[in-house]
Amino acid sequence: MSAKSEGIAPNASRLLWAGFMAILAAGVGFAIRGGIFDNWGKEFGFTGAQLGAIGGAGFSGFCFGIILGGVIVDKIGYGKLVALALLCHVVSAFVTFGASTPENAYSFLFWGMFIFAYANGTLEAVANPLVATLYPTKRTHYLNILHASWPAGMVLGSVAGWVLDDKMQLHWKMQLALYLVPTALYAIMFLGQKFPKSEAAEKGASFVQMFKPVGILGAVVACYLLSLFFGDIAKAFAPDNAKAIGYGVGGVLLIVSAIITKFSIGSILLFILFVTHALVGAVELGTDGWIQNITGNLFTSEQGKYLFIWTSAIMFGLRFCAHWIETKLKLSPIGLLLACSVIACVGLNLASSMQTFGMALVALGIYAVGKTFFWPTMLAVVGDRYPQTGAVAMSIMGGIGMLSAGLIGGPGLGYGKDRFAGEALQKADSAIYAEYKAETPSTFLNLASTQAYGLDGKKLAEAKEAKEKTPAQQLVVDADQQGDRATLKADAYIPLTMAVIYLLLMIYFKAIGGYKVVRMDEQSASA
């Protein structure tokens, strides 16, 4: 059956593909930005942690877009949010293009990335609940199709980056402007369309009713990540009190959430899903934001783009197969997530020791198979089990995933690279380390105890670009590559943890009679 005949609305197929194009625009922008991190490092002298923080803004902004959008979308309608996203996509381009000197670049690139991500989050606040509503009996299948647009966008963005950067050597600003093309296309596809209401909105559920299953437990996860975000923002004007300010804002938001839900504890299962999705964001999107940089460093920039295209193409193709996997292999959504976690862990471990391009194809191909179904299938599980939340729980979970990618995954990988590379060079030659170490230390999660010195971005770039490297420069390059390998190995522990959680969830569902889709009239009796 076609997407049109299986949807509950006559324009279901048009809306599905409009959402597809919207997320594709985000994927194109994400891939191009990831591919020009090295350009920014060379031009402005950023450290790995600074680049990680800029990339992190590309996730944290998404969180605000998807959470705020998810809270209001059932009340104001989808069309107004699509218009807001379009405006933000255009504005983000102009803000990013304002970066011109080492003094102003960090601020312009950070906030340009944030606004771009806010637009992406707003669009997902529309697309995820919209597709879940349009296809209530096949949410896993059609949400995976919707999110096949993400790797498709990354393939297009990577190919464009390869041609425009490696071949034509155009300035990074010209490369980045490319994502405005699919942006215009999704605006046209959404124009004039009539949108259905979610099951919760159709039955007149209030915002409080939608928010209650999230409750205090779910708010704790989101507010902790928000406290990290506001703590990072506070560093600009109150560096000594940034952590306290962040936790203060997070605490206030938690109290507000408790009052709104009338101090509902919330669902323990939904809390576990939120925590797990934070891990999904860190390992999938956090790794995606760095993988071109890492593989381009271990091999060549061009080969790094080939590998990124390879993994994205695998994801694109497999996301059309979720329904076949469910029906033919008899895997429930939780069973699918468990299998993917194990596969992703194996792939990252193999990637940490890859020495040849052929081995990289195998290792990263395995990792790609593993990460393919994480994000959309997690959204489907929330849609299946918590229909009374409308867009709220689904959007908050998406925001948690992106916040985690921006505050834990991306910066964590940047911090890991700085720490491991610095330690490797210091162990090899302390005098060369003293010459090449960055002026400012890197930290993780604002913890002083994690302080470590990476390598200076400009000096590292000079060592890499030297045609005839001195022994000192070769040591620096080798240490930098050791840092990348150690970072990938550490990253593999995240899907390992996820596998344990999914195994426990499988045991739980088996104990209550198996995984099944819940209707609103059954919600009170469900987990």
XYZ file of C-alpha atoms in Angstrom:
527
model
C 0.000 0.000 0.000
C 1.150 3.565 -0.678
C 1.808 6.295 1.860
C -1.251 8.106 0.523
C -3.666 5.183 0.988
C -2.335 4.271 4.465
C -2.650 7.804 5.886
C -5.746 9.137 7.628
C -5.820 12.352 5.558
C -6.145 12.764 1.759
C -2.964 14.874 1.638
C -1.017 12.525 3.938
C 1.604 11.760 1.286
C 2.165 15.463 0.472
C 2.625 16.276 4.167
C 4.959 13.306 4.683
C 7.238 14.426 1.847
C 7.075 18.080 2.881
C 8.338 16.993 6.297
C 10.942 14.862 4.527
C 12.204 17.914 2.612
C 12.290 20.041 5.796
C 14.521 17.550 7.628
C 16.593 17.092 4.449
C 17.379 20.835 4.548
C 18.609 20.351 8.123
C 20.765 17.393 7.042
C 22.347 19.352 4.176
C 23.231 22.216 6.511
C 24.506 19.839 9.196
C 26.816 17.984 6.784
C 28.233 21.120 5.216
C 28.894 22.679 8.625
C 30.557 19.470 9.842
C 32.744 19.407 6.734
C 34.008 22.966 7.203
C 35.040 22.598 10.863
C 38.628 22.235 9.675
C 38.269 25.483 7.678
C 37.100 27.291 10.813
C 39.930 25.788 12.860
C 42.557 26.984 10.372
C 41.045 30.421 9.755
C 40.236 31.322 13.357
C 42.579 29.082 15.409
C 39.881 27.246 17.364
C 40.688 24.347 19.698
C 38.836 21.041 19.499
C 36.705 22.049 22.492
C 35.749 25.370 20.858
C 34.754 23.628 17.648
C 32.818 21.104 19.721
C 30.975 23.933 21.489
C 30.071 25.573 18.166
C 28.848 22.234 16.857
C 27.029 21.784 20.147
C 25.027 24.960 19.537
C 23.734 23.207 16.447
C 22.050 20.749 18.804
C 21.107 22.918 21.781
C 19.208 25.357 19.564
C 17.280 22.417 18.173
C 16.165 21.566 21.698
C 14.546 24.949 22.230
C 12.848 24.770 18.843
C 11.413 21.291 19.305
C 10.387 21.665 22.966
C 8.796 25.093 22.613
C 7.228 24.062 19.316
C 5.976 20.767 20.738
C 4.331 22.528 23.669
C 2.314 24.919 21.493
C 1.878 23.116 18.160
C -1.409 21.442 19.102
C -2.787 24.835 20.105
C -1.578 27.234 17.384
C -1.342 24.838 14.438
C 1.463 23.549 12.230
C 1.487 26.312 9.602
C 2.632 29.121 11.906
C 5.574 27.037 13.135
C 6.649 26.217 9.574
C 6.707 29.973 8.783
C 8.816 30.657 11.894
C 11.288 27.921 10.932
C 11.654 29.338 7.426
C 12.455 32.792 8.815
C 15.047 31.375 11.244
C 16.744 29.343 8.503
C 17.287 32.495 6.456
C 18.416 34.608 9.438
C 20.911 31.933 10.543
C 22.736 32.167 7.209
C 23.309 35.913 7.583
C 24.440 35.603 11.213
C 26.947 32.853 10.341
C 28.286 34.852 7.409
C 29.146 37.660 9.867
C 32.174 35.683 11.134
C 35.232 37.481 9.763
C 37.984 37.718 12.420
C 39.312 35.487 15.246
C 37.843 38.038 17.676
C 34.224 37.870 16.435
C 34.124 34.441 14.785
C 33.222 32.353 17.821
C 30.149 34.428 18.695
C 28.845 34.675 15.118
C 29.379 30.981 14.395
C 27.909 29.887 17.738
C 24.726 31.926 17.404
C 24.386 31.265 13.672
C 24.517 27.565 14.462
C 22.037 28.003 17.316
C 19.441 29.804 15.157
C 19.871 27.245 12.382
C 19.253 24.462 14.885
C 16.260 26.274 16.392
C 14.665 26.267 12.943
C 15.396 22.547 12.564
C 13.869 21.815 15.965
C 10.755 23.802 15.153
C 10.301 21.777 11.974
C 10.659 18.494 13.868
C 8.062 19.737 16.358
C 5.794 19.809 13.306
C 6.946 16.747 11.361
C 7.225 14.094 14.101
C 3.738 14.383 15.642
C 2.272 15.094 12.207
C 3.540 11.817 10.717
C 2.693 9.902 13.915
C -0.876 11.232 13.594
C -1.141 10.578 9.849
C -0.007 6.930 10.172
C -1.204 5.648 13.602
C -0.907 1.944 12.711
C 2.601 2.141 11.195
C 4.418 4.792 13.187
C 7.784 2.996 13.245
C 7.720 2.527 9.459
C 6.727 6.055 8.463
C 8.770 7.867 11.112
C 11.805 5.995 9.807
C 10.906 7.059 6.255
C 10.512 10.653 7.449
C 13.938 10.519 9.083
C 15.554 8.902 6.046
C 15.692 12.513 4.885
C 18.366 13.261 7.487
C 21.035 10.945 6.024
C 19.859 11.897 2.516
C 20.561 15.529 3.373
C 23.919 14.572 4.823
C 24.843 12.706 1.616
C 23.919 15.727 -0.514
C 25.735 18.094 1.843
C 28.842 15.913 1.935
C 28.966 15.571 -1.862
C 28.546 19.317 -2.192
C 31.307 19.875 0.371
C 33.613 17.477 -1.449
C 33.093 19.265 -4.782
C 33.011 22.843 -3.493
C 35.705 22.490 -0.818
C 38.203 19.808 -1.845
C 37.874 20.237 -5.606
C 36.868 23.846 -6.243
C 38.254 25.223 -2.955
C 35.430 27.730 -2.590
C 35.172 29.760 0.601
C 33.169 28.100 3.374
C 30.486 30.818 3.239
C 29.621 29.913 -0.347
C 29.407 26.233 0.592
C 27.105 26.912 3.515
C 24.617 28.896 1.422
C 23.651 25.688 -0.391
C 21.220 24.535 2.324
C 18.915 27.460 1.453
C 17.829 25.543 -1.680
C 15.970 22.706 0.126
C 14.780 25.336 2.608
C 12.871 27.068 -0.189
C 11.513 23.726 -1.415
C 9.990 22.674 1.914
C 8.338 26.098 2.235
C 6.663 25.557 -1.146
C 5.564 21.994 -0.296
C 3.916 23.018 2.998
C 2.243 26.070 1.445
C -1.568 25.924 1.521
C -1.857 22.481 3.117
C -4.528 21.447 5.642
C -3.177 19.654 8.726
C -4.912 16.990 10.848
C -5.103 17.146 14.666
C -3.332 14.665 16.949
C -5.412 12.109 18.855
C -4.950 14.120 22.048
C -5.926 17.435 20.426
C -8.884 15.788 18.659
C -10.230 14.607 22.033
C -9.717 18.010 23.615
C -6.885 17.096 25.986
C -5.549 20.111 27.889
C -1.855 20.969 28.050
C -1.754 19.784 31.681
C -3.178 16.394 30.647
C -0.616 16.126 27.856
C 2.249 17.054 30.200
C 1.323 14.835 33.182
C 2.969 11.598 31.929
C 6.211 13.599 31.567
C 5.846 14.884 35.106
C 8.674 15.693 37.505
C 10.779 12.688 36.462
C 10.805 13.648 32.790
C 11.357 17.307 33.640
C 14.429 16.392 35.716
C 16.150 15.011 32.603
C 15.306 18.024 30.420
C 16.029 20.612 33.146
C 19.424 19.111 33.982
C 20.498 19.453 30.352
C 19.035 22.963 30.201
C 21.050 23.878 33.303
C 24.221 22.852 31.449
C 23.197 24.994 28.489
C 22.481 28.107 30.552
C 25.691 27.514 32.498
C 27.626 27.679 29.215
C 25.817 30.885 28.232
C 26.586 32.451 31.634
C 30.331 31.959 31.087
C 30.260 34.989 28.773
C 29.221 37.442 31.521
C 29.748 35.633 34.852
C 32.439 32.973 34.404
C 32.983 32.491 38.142
C 29.298 31.857 38.846
C 28.300 30.230 35.533
C 27.649 26.799 37.013
C 25.483 28.193 39.833
C 23.496 30.315 37.374
C 22.907 27.316 35.122
C 21.700 25.105 37.945
C 19.584 27.959 39.281
C 17.776 28.370 35.953
C 17.363 24.600 35.645
C 15.938 24.431 39.173
C 13.408 27.181 38.468
C 12.286 25.419 35.287
C 11.890 22.165 37.237
C 9.688 23.888 39.831
C 7.584 25.476 37.078
C 7.171 22.064 35.415
C 6.089 20.531 38.725
C 3.490 23.248 39.246
C 2.150 22.909 35.699
C 1.682 19.138 36.117
C 0.230 19.603 39.630
C 3.269 17.776 41.029
C 2.674 14.641 38.984
C 5.637 12.263 39.374
C 5.244 11.139 35.766
C 5.776 7.793 34.107
C 8.853 5.805 35.130
C 8.950 4.170 31.694
C 8.886 7.556 29.960
C 11.670 8.758 32.280
C 13.801 5.758 31.232
C 13.062 6.470 27.568
C 14.130 10.112 28.053
C 17.436 9.092 29.677
C 18.061 6.554 26.924
C 17.331 9.123 24.229
C 19.940 11.403 25.798
C 22.412 8.585 25.112
C 21.017 8.227 21.565
C 21.653 11.916 20.898
C 25.189 11.714 22.258
C 26.245 8.644 20.275
C 24.369 9.252 17.015
C 24.324 12.994 16.415
C 27.289 13.861 18.625
C 29.409 11.377 16.674
C 27.962 12.524 13.336
C 29.071 16.064 14.141
C 32.699 14.957 14.542
C 33.088 11.929 12.290
C 34.182 13.818 9.154
C 36.778 15.647 11.202
C 38.054 12.407 12.757
C 38.140 10.307 9.579
C 39.570 13.216 7.587
C 42.342 13.387 10.153
C 43.048 9.640 10.197
C 43.008 9.441 6.389
C 42.493 12.423 4.056
C 39.805 15.096 4.023
C 38.443 13.660 0.770
C 38.344 10.112 2.164
C 36.628 11.441 5.280
C 33.842 12.808 3.109
C 33.588 9.483 1.204
C 33.167 7.646 4.511
C 30.532 10.103 5.691
C 28.628 9.643 2.437
C 28.951 5.855 2.801
C 27.496 5.748 6.309
C 24.737 8.220 5.446
C 23.755 6.237 2.337
C 23.458 3.071 4.439
C 21.175 4.884 6.886
C 19.073 6.326 4.078
C 18.428 2.934 2.486
C 17.788 1.027 5.703
C 15.271 3.534 7.077
C 12.854 2.462 4.366
C 13.081 -1.121 5.677
C 11.846 -0.708 9.273
C 8.428 -2.239 8.540
C 10.015 -5.230 6.770
C 12.331 -5.792 9.750
C 9.413 -5.622 12.171
C 7.225 -8.039 10.210
C 9.743 -10.455 8.650
C 12.309 -10.640 11.439
C 9.591 -10.430 14.130
C 11.399 -7.697 16.049
C 9.427 -5.312 18.247
C 10.616 -1.687 18.296
C 12.501 -2.407 21.556
C 14.054 -5.550 20.070
C 15.170 -3.529 17.048
C 16.759 -0.913 19.315
C 18.597 -3.595 21.324
C 20.050 -5.186 18.185
C 21.118 -1.793 16.853
C 22.887 -0.887 20.115
C 25.018 -4.020 19.991
C 25.883 -3.452 16.332
C 26.798 0.217 16.931
C 29.077 -0.739 19.839
C 30.907 -3.269 17.664
C 31.254 -0.746 14.833
C 32.760 2.006 17.004
C 35.236 -0.409 18.588
C 36.362 -1.521 15.147
C 36.576 2.094 13.992
C 38.944 2.956 16.854
C 41.596 0.666 15.365
C 41.032 1.204 11.625
C 44.287 1.702 9.711
C 43.204 1.445 6.080
C 40.400 2.987 4.045
C 38.971 -0.498 3.363
C 38.816 -1.273 7.075
C 37.177 2.095 7.647
C 34.433 1.211 5.150
C 33.726 -2.007 7.057
C 33.911 -0.540 10.578
C 31.907 2.600 9.891
C 29.462 0.620 7.751
C 28.719 -1.596 10.768
C 28.346 1.490 12.951
C 25.967 3.025 10.397
C 23.734 -0.065 10.418
C 23.631 0.156 14.206
C 22.688 3.816 14.493
C 20.139 3.793 11.660
C 16.965 3.107 13.629
C 17.734 4.751 16.986
C 16.111 8.169 16.664
C 12.883 7.518 14.697
C 12.142 4.245 16.491
C 12.469 5.912 19.901
C 9.949 8.532 18.724
C 7.638 5.747 17.553
C 7.799 4.047 20.957
C 6.691 7.261 22.685
C 3.915 7.746 20.120
C 2.771 4.142 20.591
C 2.813 4.157 24.399
C 1.803 7.743 25.226
C -0.833 8.985 22.752
C -2.429 11.310 25.329
C 0.706 13.489 25.370
C 0.095 14.655 21.784
C 3.245 16.366 20.522
C 4.524 17.174 24.027
C 6.376 13.992 25.112
C 7.669 13.289 21.617
C 9.010 16.829 21.255
C 10.563 16.921 24.725
C 12.318 13.631 24.008
C 13.619 14.978 20.703
C 14.839 18.071 22.536
C 16.587 15.942 25.148
C 18.364 13.997 22.404
C 19.564 17.140 20.695
C 20.549 18.858 23.952
C 22.571 15.798 24.880
C 24.245 15.795 21.469
C 25.060 19.481 21.844
C 26.130 19.513 25.493
C 27.469 16.002 26.037
C 28.074 14.225 22.719
C 29.716 16.949 20.588
C 31.679 18.713 23.344
C 32.466 15.329 24.924
C 34.093 14.090 21.738
C 35.936 17.404 21.367
C 37.095 17.192 24.964
C 38.111 13.549 24.496
C 40.138 14.442 21.428
C 41.873 17.289 23.279
C 42.585 15.181 26.356
C 43.762 12.024 24.606
C 45.834 13.874 21.992
C 47.470 16.055 24.651
C 48.236 13.060 26.862
C 49.709 11.142 23.909
C 52.008 14.016 22.934
C 53.049 14.694 26.522
C 53.935 11.023 26.956
C 55.934 11.038 23.692
C 57.840 14.308 24.338
C 56.980 16.740 27.129
C 59.026 19.575 25.574
C 57.152 19.391 22.254
C 53.894 19.133 24.188
C 54.705 22.365 26.024
C 55.283 24.059 22.666
C 52.121 22.805 20.980
C 49.564 22.687 23.796
C 46.588 25.060 23.652
C 46.653 28.248 25.725
C 43.321 27.494 27.426
C 42.341 24.141 28.949
C 39.316 22.086 27.932
C 36.761 20.826 30.452
C 33.765 18.496 30.297
C 30.344 19.338 31.800
C 31.842 22.462 33.417
C 33.759 20.273 35.905
C 37.123 21.704 36.956
C 38.344 18.190 37.768
C 38.205 17.280 34.058
C 40.599 20.069 32.996
C 42.949 18.998 30.212
C 45.078 20.772 27.605
C 44.593 19.916 23.950
C 46.705 21.024 20.995
C 46.724 24.532 19.553
C 44.549 24.564 16.414
C 46.782 26.768 14.276
C 50.030 25.038 15.226
C 48.444 21.646 14.638
C 47.210 22.747 11.190
C 50.727 23.935 10.286
C 52.173 20.558 11.309
C 49.602 18.677 9.238
C 50.113 20.838 6.155
C 53.917 20.685 6.180
C 55.035 18.736 3.099
C 58.291 17.658 4.723
C 57.513 17.234 8.397
C 60.142 17.663 11.073
C 60.369 14.903 13.724
C 58.521 17.213 16.124
C 55.707 17.858 13.639
C 55.348 14.146 12.952
C 55.033 13.465 16.687
C 52.289 16.088 16.904
C 50.348 14.590 13.969
C 50.698 11.072 15.388
C 49.486 12.201 18.811
C 46.502 13.927 17.230
C 45.533 10.689 15.457
C 45.958 8.687 18.665
C 43.539 11.144 20.262
C 40.951 10.399 17.567
C 41.246 6.630 18.009
C 40.975 6.802 21.792
C 37.924 9.060 21.443
C 36.095 6.547 19.224
C 36.865 3.750 21.672
C 35.440 5.753 24.572
C 32.388 6.587 22.439
C 31.603 2.851 22.088
C 30.640 2.628 25.762
C 27.481 4.667 25.082
C 25.702 2.104 22.832
C 26.892 -0.618 25.221
C 25.011 1.139 28.028
C 21.977 1.551 25.765
C 21.992 -2.180 25.001
C 21.715 -2.980 28.720
C 18.758 -0.575 29.073
C 16.916 -2.002 26.048
C 17.441 -5.547 27.328
C 15.828 -4.591 30.632
C 12.940 -2.923 28.753
C 12.400 -6.099 26.714
C 12.167 -8.081 29.952
C 9.702 -5.518 31.326
C 7.411 -5.647 28.287
C 7.489 -9.431 28.256
C 6.409 -9.395 31.904
C 3.331 -7.247 31.118
C 2.199 -9.272 28.110
C 4.356 -7.864 25.322
C 4.865 -4.575 23.507
C 1.687 -3.100 22.023
C 0.303 0.189 20.726
C -1.855 1.979 23.322
C -4.959 4.020 22.528
C -5.981 7.020 24.639
C -8.866 5.172 26.234
C -6.380 2.505 27.394
C -3.750 4.989 28.607
C -4.750 4.907 32.235
C -4.090 1.178 32.355
C -0.797 1.266 30.460
C 2.738 1.645 31.720
